[in-house]
Coordinates of C-alpha atoms in Angstrom, one line a residue:
X201 CA -18.3 23.6 -21.5
X202 CA -16.8 20.4 -20.1
X203 CA -17.6 19.1 -16.6
X204 CA -14.1 19.8 -15.1
X205 CA -14.3 23.4 -16.5
X206 CA -17.7 23.9 -14.9
X207 CA -16.5 22.5 -11.5
X208 CA -13.4 24.6 -11.7
X209 CA -15.2 27.8 -12.6
X210 CA -18.1 27.5 -10.2
X211 CA -15.8 26.4 -7.3
X212 CA -13.4 29.3 -8.0
X213 CA -16.2 31.8 -8.1
X214 CA -17.7 30.5 -4.8
X215 CA -14.2 30.5 -3.1
X216 CA -13.5 34.0 -4.3
X217 CA -16.9 35.3 -3.3
X218 CA -16.4 33.7 0.1
X219 CA -12.9 35.2 0.5
X220 CA -13.9 38.6 -0.8
X221 CA -17.1 38.8 1.3
X222 CA -15.2 37.7 4.4
X223 CA -12.4 40.2 3.8
X224 CA -14.9 43.0 3.1
X225 CA -16.9 42.2 6.2
X226 CA -13.8 42.1 8.3
X227 CA -12.6 45.4 6.8
X228 CA -16.0 47.0 7.3
X229 CA -16.0 45.9 10.9
X230 CA -12.5 47.2 11.4
X231 CA -13.5 50.6 9.8
X232 CA -16.6 50.8 11.9
X233 CA -14.5 50.2 15.1
X234 CA -11.9 52.8 14.0
X235 CA -14.7 55.3 13.2
X236 CA -16.5 54.6 16.4
X237 CA -13.2 55.2 18.4
X238 CA -12.7 58.5 16.5
X239 CA -16.3 59.5 17.2
X240 CA -15.8 58.9 20.9
X241 CA -12.6 60.9 20.8
X242 CA -14.3 63.7 18.8
X243 CA -17.2 63.7 21.2
X244 CA -14.9 64.0 24.2
X245 CA -12.9 66.8 22.5
X246 CA -16.2 68.6 21.7
X247 CA -17.3 68.4 25.3
X248 CA -13.9 69.5 26.5
X249 CA -13.8 72.5 24.2
X250 CA -17.3 73.7 25.3
X251 CA -16.5 73.2 29.0
X252 CA -13.2 75.0 28.6
X253 CA -14.7 77.8 26.7
X254 CA -17.4 78.3 29.3
X255 CA -14.8 78.4 32.1
X256 CA -12.7 80.9 30.2
X257 CA -15.8 83.0 29.6
X258 CA -16.3 83.3 33.4
X259 CA -12.7 84.5 33.7
X260 CA -13.3 87.0 30.9
X261 CA -16.5 88.2 32.6
X262 CA -14.5 88.9 35.8
X263 CA -11.7 90.6 33.9
X264 CA -14.3 92.9 32.2
X265 CA -16.1 93.4 35.5
X266 CA -19.4 92.5 33.8
X267 CA -22.3 90.4 34.9
X268 CA -22.7 89.1 31.3
X269 CA -20.8 89.7 28.1
X270 CA -22.8 91.4 25.4
X271 CA -23.0 90.0 21.9
X272 CA -20.1 92.1 20.6
X273 CA -17.8 91.2 23.5
X274 CA -18.8 87.5 23.1
X275 CA -17.9 87.5 19.4
X276 CA -14.5 89.1 20.2
X277 CA -13.9 86.6 22.9
X278 CA -14.7 83.8 20.5
X279 CA -12.3 85.2 18.0
X280 CA -9.6 85.6 20.6
X281 CA -10.1 82.1 21.8
X282 CA -10.5 80.2 18.6
X283 CA -8.9 82.5 16.1
X284 CA -5.3 82.5 15.1
X285 CA -3.5 80.0 12.8
X286 CA -5.6 77.5 11.0
X287 CA -6.3 74.2 12.6
X288 CA -7.6 71.0 11.3
X289 CA -10.6 71.2 13.7
X290 CA -13.1 73.9 13.2
X291 CA -15.8 75.4 15.4
X292 CA -18.9 77.4 14.6
X293 CA -21.5 79.1 16.8
X294 CA -25.0 79.6 15.5
X295 CA -28.1 81.2 16.9
X296 CA -31.4 79.5 17.3
X297 CA -32.4 80.5 13.8
X298 CA -29.3 78.8 12.5
X299 CA -27.5 81.9 11.5
X300 CA -23.8 81.8 12.0
X301 CA -22.5 83.9 14.9
X302 CA -18.9 83.0 14.7
X303 CA -16.7 80.4 12.9
X304 CA -13.0 80.0 13.0
X305 CA -13.0 78.6 9.4
X306 CA -15.3 78.1 6.5
X307 CA -17.5 75.0 7.2
X308 CA -20.3 73.3 5.2
X309 CA -22.5 72.1 7.9
X310 CA -24.5 69.0 6.7
X311 CA -28.2 69.7 6.2
X312 CA -30.4 68.4 9.0
X313 CA -27.6 68.5 11.6
X314 CA -28.9 71.4 13.6
X315 CA -32.5 70.3 13.1
X316 CA -31.6 66.9 14.6
X317 CA -30.2 68.7 17.7
X318 CA -33.2 71.0 17.9
X319 CA -35.7 68.0 17.6
X320 CA -33.9 65.7 20.1
X321 CA -32.3 68.3 22.4
X322 CA -29.2 66.0 22.5
X323 CA -25.8 66.1 20.8
X324 CA -25.9 64.8 17.3
X325 CA -23.0 63.5 15.2
X326 CA -22.8 63.2 11.4
X327 CA -20.2 62.1 8.8
X328 CA -19.9 64.0 5.6
X329 CA -17.1 63.2 3.2
X330 CA -13.8 63.2 5.1
X331 CA -15.2 65.4 7.9
X332 CA -17.0 64.4 11.1
X333 CA -19.4 67.0 12.5
X334 CA -20.9 67.1 16.0
X335 CA -23.5 69.6 17.2
X336 CA -24.8 70.5 20.6
X337 CA -27.2 73.1 22.1
X338 CA -25.5 75.3 24.7
X339 CA -26.7 78.2 26.8
X340 CA -24.1 81.0 27.1
X341 CA -24.7 84.5 28.6
X342 CA -28.4 83.9 28.9
X343 CA -28.8 83.0 25.2
X344 CA -29.1 79.6 23.4
X345 CA -26.5 78.8 20.8
X346 CA -25.8 75.8 18.6
X347 CA -22.1 74.8 18.7
X348 CA -20.8 72.7 15.8
X349 CA -17.3 71.3 15.7
X350 CA -15.7 69.9 12.5
X351 CA -13.0 67.2 12.7
X352 CA -10.9 65.8 9.9
X353 CA -11.2 62.0 9.6
X354 CA -9.2 61.7 6.4
X355 CA -6.6 59.4 8.0
X356 CA -9.3 56.9 9.1
X357 CA -11.0 56.9 5.6
X358 CA -7.6 56.7 3.8
X359 CA -6.6 53.8 5.9
X360 CA -9.9 52.1 5.1
X361 CA -9.4 52.8 1.3
X362 CA -5.8 51.7 1.4
X363 CA -6.7 48.4 3.2
X364 CA -9.5 47.9 0.6
X365 CA -7.0 48.3 -2.2
X366 CA -4.6 46.0 -0.5
X367 CA -7.4 43.4 0.0
X368 CA -8.3 43.7 -3.7
X369 CA -4.7 43.2 -4.7
X370 CA -4.3 40.3 -2.3
X371 CA -7.6 38.8 -3.5
X372 CA -6.4 38.9 -7.1
X373 CA -3.1 37.2 -6.0
X374 CA -5.1 34.6 -4.0
X375 CA -7.4 34.1 -6.9
X376 CA -4.5 33.2 -9.2
X377 CA -3.0 30.9 -6.6
X378 CA -6.3 29.3 -5.7
X379 CA -7.1 28.9 -9.5
X380 CA -3.9 27.1 -10.1
X381 CA -4.3 24.8 -7.1
X382 CA -8.0 24.3 -7.8
X383 CA -7.2 23.4 -11.4
X384 CA -4.8 20.7 -10.3
X385 CA -7.2 19.3 -7.7
X386 CA -10.1 19.3 -10.0
X387 CA -8.1 17.5 -12.7
X388 CA -6.9 14.9 -10.2
X389 CA -10.4 14.4 -8.7
X390 CA -12.1 14.1 -12.1
X391 CA -9.3 12.0 -13.7
X392 CA -11.1 8.7 -12.8
X393 CA -14.2 10.2 -14.5
X394 CA -12.2 10.8 -17.6
X395 CA -11.1 7.1 -17.5
X396 CA -14.7 6.0 -17.1
X397 CA -15.7 8.2 -20.1
X398 CA -12.9 6.7 -22.2
X399 CA -13.8 3.2 -21.1
X400 CA -17.5 3.7 -21.8
X401 CA -16.8 5.1 -25.2
X402 CA -14.6 2.1 -26.0
X403 CA -17.3 -0.3 -24.8
X404 CA -20.0 1.6 -26.8
X405 CA -17.8 1.2 -29.9
X406 CA -17.7 -2.6 -29.5
X407 CA -14.7 -3.3 -27.3
X408 CA -16.7 -5.3 -24.7
X409 CA -13.5 -6.7 -23.2
X410 CA -12.5 -3.2 -22.1
X411 CA -12.4 -2.7 -18.3
X412 CA -12.2 0.6 -16.3
X413 CA -9.6 0.9 -13.6
X414 CA -11.1 0.7 -10.1
X415 CA -9.2 2.7 -7.5
X416 CA -10.2 4.0 -4.1
X417 CA -13.6 3.7 -2.4
X418 CA -15.4 6.8 -3.5
X419 CA -18.5 7.2 -5.7
X420 CA -16.4 7.3 -8.9
X421 CA -14.8 3.9 -8.0
X422 CA -18.2 2.5 -7.4
X423 CA -19.4 3.9 -10.7
X424 CA -16.4 2.3 -12.4
X425 CA -17.2 -1.1 -10.7
X426 CA -20.8 -0.9 -11.9
X427 CA -19.7 0.0 -15.4
X428 CA -17.3 -3.0 -15.4
X429 CA -20.2 -5.2 -14.3
X430 CA -22.4 -3.8 -17.0
X431 CA -19.6 -4.4 -19.6
X432 CA -19.2 -8.0 -18.4
X433 CA -22.9 -8.5 -18.7
X434 CA -23.0 -7.0 -22.1
X435 CA -20.0 -9.0 -23.2
X436 CA -21.6 -12.2 -22.0
X437 CA -24.9 -11.4 -23.7
X438 CA -23.1 -10.5 -26.9
X439 CA -21.1 -13.7 -26.8
X440 CA -24.2 -15.7 -26.1
X441 CA -26.0 -14.0 -29.0
X442 CA -23.0 -14.7 -31.2
X443 CA -23.0 -18.3 -30.1
X444 CA -26.7 -18.6 -30.8
X445 CA -26.3 -17.0 -34.2
X446 CA -23.4 -19.4 -34.9
X447 CA -25.4 -22.4 -33.7
X448 CA -28.4 -21.3 -35.8
X449 CA -26.2 -20.9 -38.9
X450 CA -24.6 -24.3 -38.2
X451 CA -28.1 -25.8 -37.6
X452 CA -29.4 -24.4 -40.9
X453 CA -26.2 -25.6 -42.7
X454 CA -26.5 -29.1 -41.3
X455 CA -30.3 -29.2 -41.9
X456 CA -29.7 -28.2 -45.6
X457 CA -27.0 -30.8 -45.9
X458 CA -29.1 -33.5 -44.2
X459 CA -32.1 -32.7 -46.4
X460 CA -30.1 -32.4 -49.6
X461 CA -28.7 -36.0 -49.5
X462 CA -32.1 -37.9 -49.3
X463 CA -33.7 -35.5 -51.7
X464 CA -31.0 -36.0 -54.3
X465 CA -31.4 -39.8 -54.0
X466 CA -35.2 -39.6 -54.2
X467 CA -35.1 -37.3 -57.3
X468 CA -32.3 -39.3 -58.9
X469 CA -34.0 -42.7 -58.7
X470 CA -37.4 -41.2 -59.5
X471 CA -36.0 -39.8 -62.7
X472 CA -34.6 -43.2 -63.5
X473 CA -38.0 -44.8 -63.0
X474 CA -39.6 -42.1 -65.1
X475 CA -37.0 -42.0 -68.0
X476 CA -36.2 -45.6 -68.4
X477 CA -38.9 -47.6 -70.2
X478 CA -37.6 -51.1 -69.7
X479 CA -36.5 -51.5 -66.1
X480 CA -35.9 -54.9 -64.8
X481 CA -38.1 -55.9 -61.9
X482 CA -35.1 -56.4 -59.7
X483 CA -33.8 -52.8 -60.4
X484 CA -37.3 -51.3 -60.0
X485 CA -37.6 -52.9 -56.6
X486 CA -34.1 -51.7 -55.7
X487 CA -34.8 -48.1 -56.8
X488 CA -38.2 -48.1 -55.0
X489 CA -36.5 -49.4 -51.8
X490 CA -33.9 -46.7 -51.9
X491 CA -36.6 -44.1 -52.4
X492 CA -38.6 -45.5 -49.5
X493 CA -35.5 -45.7 -47.3
X494 CA -34.6 -42.0 -48.0
X495 CA -38.2 -40.9 -47.6
X496 CA -38.4 -42.7 -44.3
X497 CA -35.1 -41.0 -43.3
X498 CA -36.6 -37.6 -44.2
X499 CA -39.7 -38.4 -42.2
X500 CA -37.6 -39.3 -39.2
X501 CA -35.5 -36.2 -39.6
X502 CA -38.5 -33.9 -39.8
X503 CA -40.1 -35.6 -36.8
X504 CA -37.0 -35.3 -34.7
X505 CA -36.5 -31.7 -35.8
X506 CA -40.1 -30.7 -35.0
X507 CA -39.8 -32.4 -31.6
X508 CA -36.6 -30.5 -30.9
X509 CA -38.1 -27.2 -32.0
X510 CA -41.4 -27.5 -30.0
X511 CA -40.1 -29.1 -26.9
X512 CA -39.0 -25.8 -25.4
X513 CA -42.3 -24.2 -26.3
X514 CA -44.5 -27.0 -25.0
X515 CA -46.5 -26.5 -21.9
X516 CA -45.1 -28.6 -19.2
X517 CA -47.5 -31.0 -17.6
X518 CA -45.9 -31.9 -14.2
X519 CA -47.0 -35.1 -12.6
X520 CA -45.7 -37.0 -9.6
X521 CA -44.5 -40.3 -11.0
X522 CA -43.3 -43.5 -9.3
X523 CA -40.0 -44.1 -11.0
X524 CA -40.1 -47.9 -10.4
X525 CA -43.4 -48.2 -12.2
X526 CA -42.4 -45.7 -15.0
X527 CA -39.1 -47.5 -15.7
X528 CA -40.9 -50.8 -15.9
X529 CA -43.4 -49.4 -18.4
X530 CA -40.6 -47.8 -20.5
X531 CA -38.6 -51.1 -20.3
X532 CA -41.4 -53.1 -21.8
X533 CA -41.7 -50.7 -24.7
X534 CA -38.0 -50.6 -25.4
X535 CA -37.4 -54.3 -25.1
X536 CA -39.0 -54.9 -28.4
X537 CA -36.4 -52.7 -30.1
X538 CA -33.4 -54.2 -28.3
X539 CA -34.7 -57.8 -28.9
X540 CA -34.8 -57.1 -32.7
X541 CA -31.1 -56.2 -32.5
X542 CA -30.3 -59.2 -30.2
X543 CA -29.2 -56.9 -27.4
X544 CA -29.5 -57.8 -23.7
X545 CA -31.6 -55.0 -22.1
X546 CA -32.5 -54.1 -18.5
X547 CA -34.5 -51.1 -17.2
X548 CA -34.9 -50.9 -13.4
X549 CA -35.3 -48.2 -10.8
X550 CA -35.8 -47.8 -7.1
X551 CA -39.3 -47.0 -6.1
X552 CA -39.7 -43.3 -5.3
X553 CA -41.5 -40.1 -6.5
X554 CA -40.2 -37.5 -8.9
X555 CA -42.1 -34.6 -10.5
X556 CA -41.7 -34.8 -14.3
X557 CA -43.4 -34.3 -17.6
X558 CA -44.3 -37.9 -18.3
X559 CA -44.1 -37.8 -22.1
X560 CA -40.9 -35.8 -22.2
X561 CA -39.3 -38.1 -19.6
X562 CA -40.2 -41.1 -21.7
X563 CA -38.9 -39.4 -24.8
X564 CA -35.6 -38.8 -22.9
X565 CA -35.1 -42.4 -22.2
X566 CA -36.3 -43.6 -25.6
X567 CA -33.7 -41.4 -27.3
X568 CA -30.9 -42.4 -25.0
X569 CA -31.6 -46.1 -25.5
X570 CA -32.0 -45.6 -29.2
X571 CA -28.5 -44.1 -29.4
X572 CA -27.2 -46.9 -27.3
X573 CA -28.8 -49.4 -29.7
X574 CA -27.2 -47.7 -32.7
X575 CA -23.8 -47.8 -31.0
X576 CA -24.0 -51.4 -29.9
X577 CA -23.6 -54.6 -32.0
X578 CA -25.5 -57.8 -31.8
X579 CA -24.9 -59.6 -28.5
X580 CA -24.2 -56.4 -26.6
X581 CA -26.0 -55.1 -23.5
X582 CA -27.7 -52.0 -22.4
X583 CA -28.5 -51.1 -18.8
X584 CA -30.9 -48.4 -17.7
X585 CA -30.8 -47.9 -13.9
X586 CA -32.4 -45.3 -11.6
X587 CA -31.7 -44.7 -7.9
X588 CA -32.1 -42.0 -5.3
X589 CA -29.2 -40.0 -3.7
X590 CA -30.6 -37.8 -1.0
X591 CA -33.1 -35.5 -2.7
X592 CA -31.7 -36.2 -6.2
X593 CA -32.8 -38.9 -8.6
X594 CA -29.9 -40.3 -10.7
X595 CA -30.2 -42.2 -14.0
X596 CA -27.5 -44.2 -15.7
X597 CA -27.8 -45.4 -19.3
X598 CA -24.8 -47.6 -20.1
X599 CA -23.9 -49.6 -23.3
X600 CA -21.0 -51.7 -24.5
X601 CA -20.8 -50.1 -27.9
X602 CA -18.1 -48.4 -30.0
X603 CA -17.6 -45.5 -27.6
X604 CA -17.0 -41.9 -28.3
X605 CA -13.6 -40.2 -28.7
X606 CA -12.8 -37.9 -25.7
X607 CA -12.4 -34.8 -27.9
X608 CA -15.9 -35.4 -29.4
X609 CA -17.9 -35.7 -26.1
X610 CA -18.4 -31.9 -25.7
X611 CA -20.0 -31.7 -29.2
X612 CA -22.4 -34.7 -29.2
X613 CA -25.4 -32.7 -27.8
X614 CA -25.2 -30.3 -30.8
X615 CA -28.0 -30.6 -33.3
X616 CA -27.1 -32.8 -36.4
X617 CA -23.7 -33.7 -34.9
X618 CA -22.7 -37.3 -35.4
X619 CA -19.4 -38.9 -34.4
X620 CA -19.6 -41.4 -37.2
X621 CA -21.8 -39.9 -39.9
X622 CA -21.7 -43.0 -42.1
X623 CA -22.9 -45.3 -39.3
X624 CA -25.4 -42.7 -38.2
X625 CA -27.1 -42.4 -41.6
X626 CA -27.0 -46.1 -42.1
X627 CA -29.0 -46.6 -38.9
X628 CA -31.4 -43.8 -39.9
X629 CA -30.0 -41.2 -37.4
X630 CA -30.0 -37.5 -37.9
X631 CA -27.9 -36.3 -35.0
X632 CA -30.9 -34.8 -33.2
X633 CA -31.5 -37.3 -30.4
X634 CA -28.9 -36.1 -27.8
X635 CA -29.7 -32.5 -28.6
X636 CA -33.3 -33.3 -27.7
X637 CA -32.2 -35.1 -24.6
X638 CA -30.2 -32.1 -23.4
X639 CA -33.2 -29.8 -24.0
X640 CA -35.5 -32.1 -22.0
X641 CA -33.0 -32.3 -19.1
X642 CA -32.7 -28.5 -19.1
X643 CA -36.4 -28.1 -18.8
X644 CA -36.3 -30.5 -15.8
X645 CA -33.5 -28.4 -14.3
X646 CA -31.2 -31.4 -14.3
X647 CA -27.6 -32.1 -15.4
X648 CA -26.2 -34.4 -18.1
X649 CA -22.8 -36.0 -18.1
X650 CA -21.1 -38.5 -20.5
X651 CA -18.4 -41.0 -19.8
X652 CA -17.0 -43.0 -22.7
X653 CA -14.0 -45.0 -24.0
X654 CA -13.4 -46.1 -27.5
X655 CA -14.3 -49.8 -28.0
X656 CA -15.6 -50.1 -24.4
X657 CA -18.9 -48.3 -24.4
X658 CA -20.6 -45.1 -23.1
X659 CA -22.4 -44.2 -19.9
X660 CA -24.8 -41.3 -19.7
X661 CA -25.3 -40.0 -16.2
X662 CA -28.4 -37.8 -15.4
X663 CA -29.1 -36.1 -12.1
X664 CA -32.6 -34.5 -11.4
X665 CA -33.6 -32.7 -8.2
X666 CA -36.6 -33.2 -6.1
X667 CA -36.7 -37.0 -5.8
X668 CA -38.1 -38.8 -2.8
X669 CA -37.3 -42.5 -2.1
X670 CA -40.2 -44.6 -0.9
X671 CA -39.7 -46.4 2.4

């Protein structure tokens, strides 16, 4: 059974029970009031009949010129008084043993009625079927009698039964009307839940861009909002996983390609050295040089690759470094490389403290300068500058090299990506340096930005938090 059906059915049952119970209680109360009024009327009538009969009996005694009426005369007087045409109300006189003395009609006195009067000594009233009986103990002509009157209450009971039938009919009509209205209301109230169910099903089937309509400010609207938040989170995670999977595939494809080229050269020239018997010394040296060059390129590639893979897993060793001294140390190491390429090189920074992993930070600057050297020609210049801006430490690495096309800037931090593959391979590059730099900056919770123009050079801007300038 579906939720809307359960809500509809249970609500209808509760409403009908409430209406029926209320109607029945009101009807019962009304019947009790009507019956109580009839009992008061019957009681008054019973007292009036007994009082009138005793008064008439005094008159009869005077007419008969007797001190008391004997039993026979009393029965005749009873017959004369209460006899005649049948009436709805009946009366019966009984002696103390319960034997009937006189009755104006056949009556079935309920069991225990006379015993109740005998035990309590008071008037007692009892309902049996459609008749109301009232009994009292009376003293007449020196003897004790029980007087029982019977009154028809069919009209009161029939009114109660008719009202009960009417209430049942009205309840059935109300049930149909309420059921129709309730069905519409439940459908309207649970319509958002149906939309949530449909949206959830679509999301579960892979439509992560699906969103559930959010209307109103109730719990269902809040649920729809939370479901949409969950869908957005799932969509972002799925897209991230897809990107990771795509990046890994591209990484493996690029790795395979990069490894294939030097291996092909090494195997090819090795075969030549092995197959050919008479190889000129000049050719042998050339072949050996190519093999050495390609093997060196493979070593560089594997080293960079290992460094890129392990940098995210390495345990960070944070130390508080003076940037002025660290830049001076790095500048001395890198000047040997730039001098070999006849490039003017400066590496300076303001004095101040920054928490870094010393070796990773040095690797960051080594790779950035190495890229700048590969992009620069003889006679060019490379500047590495560091300065503090508030609580941030900013680094700028600028060269006057070939530059990077604008549409290529967003891709240069991808592993194995090279703007000019021929120039990159010629200089021993593998396209891993900037990818490693991006990873190191991420570990330091910094930001990386590139500014470049073709033929004018490239500037790499780095911003790291937590720097303190020395006074």
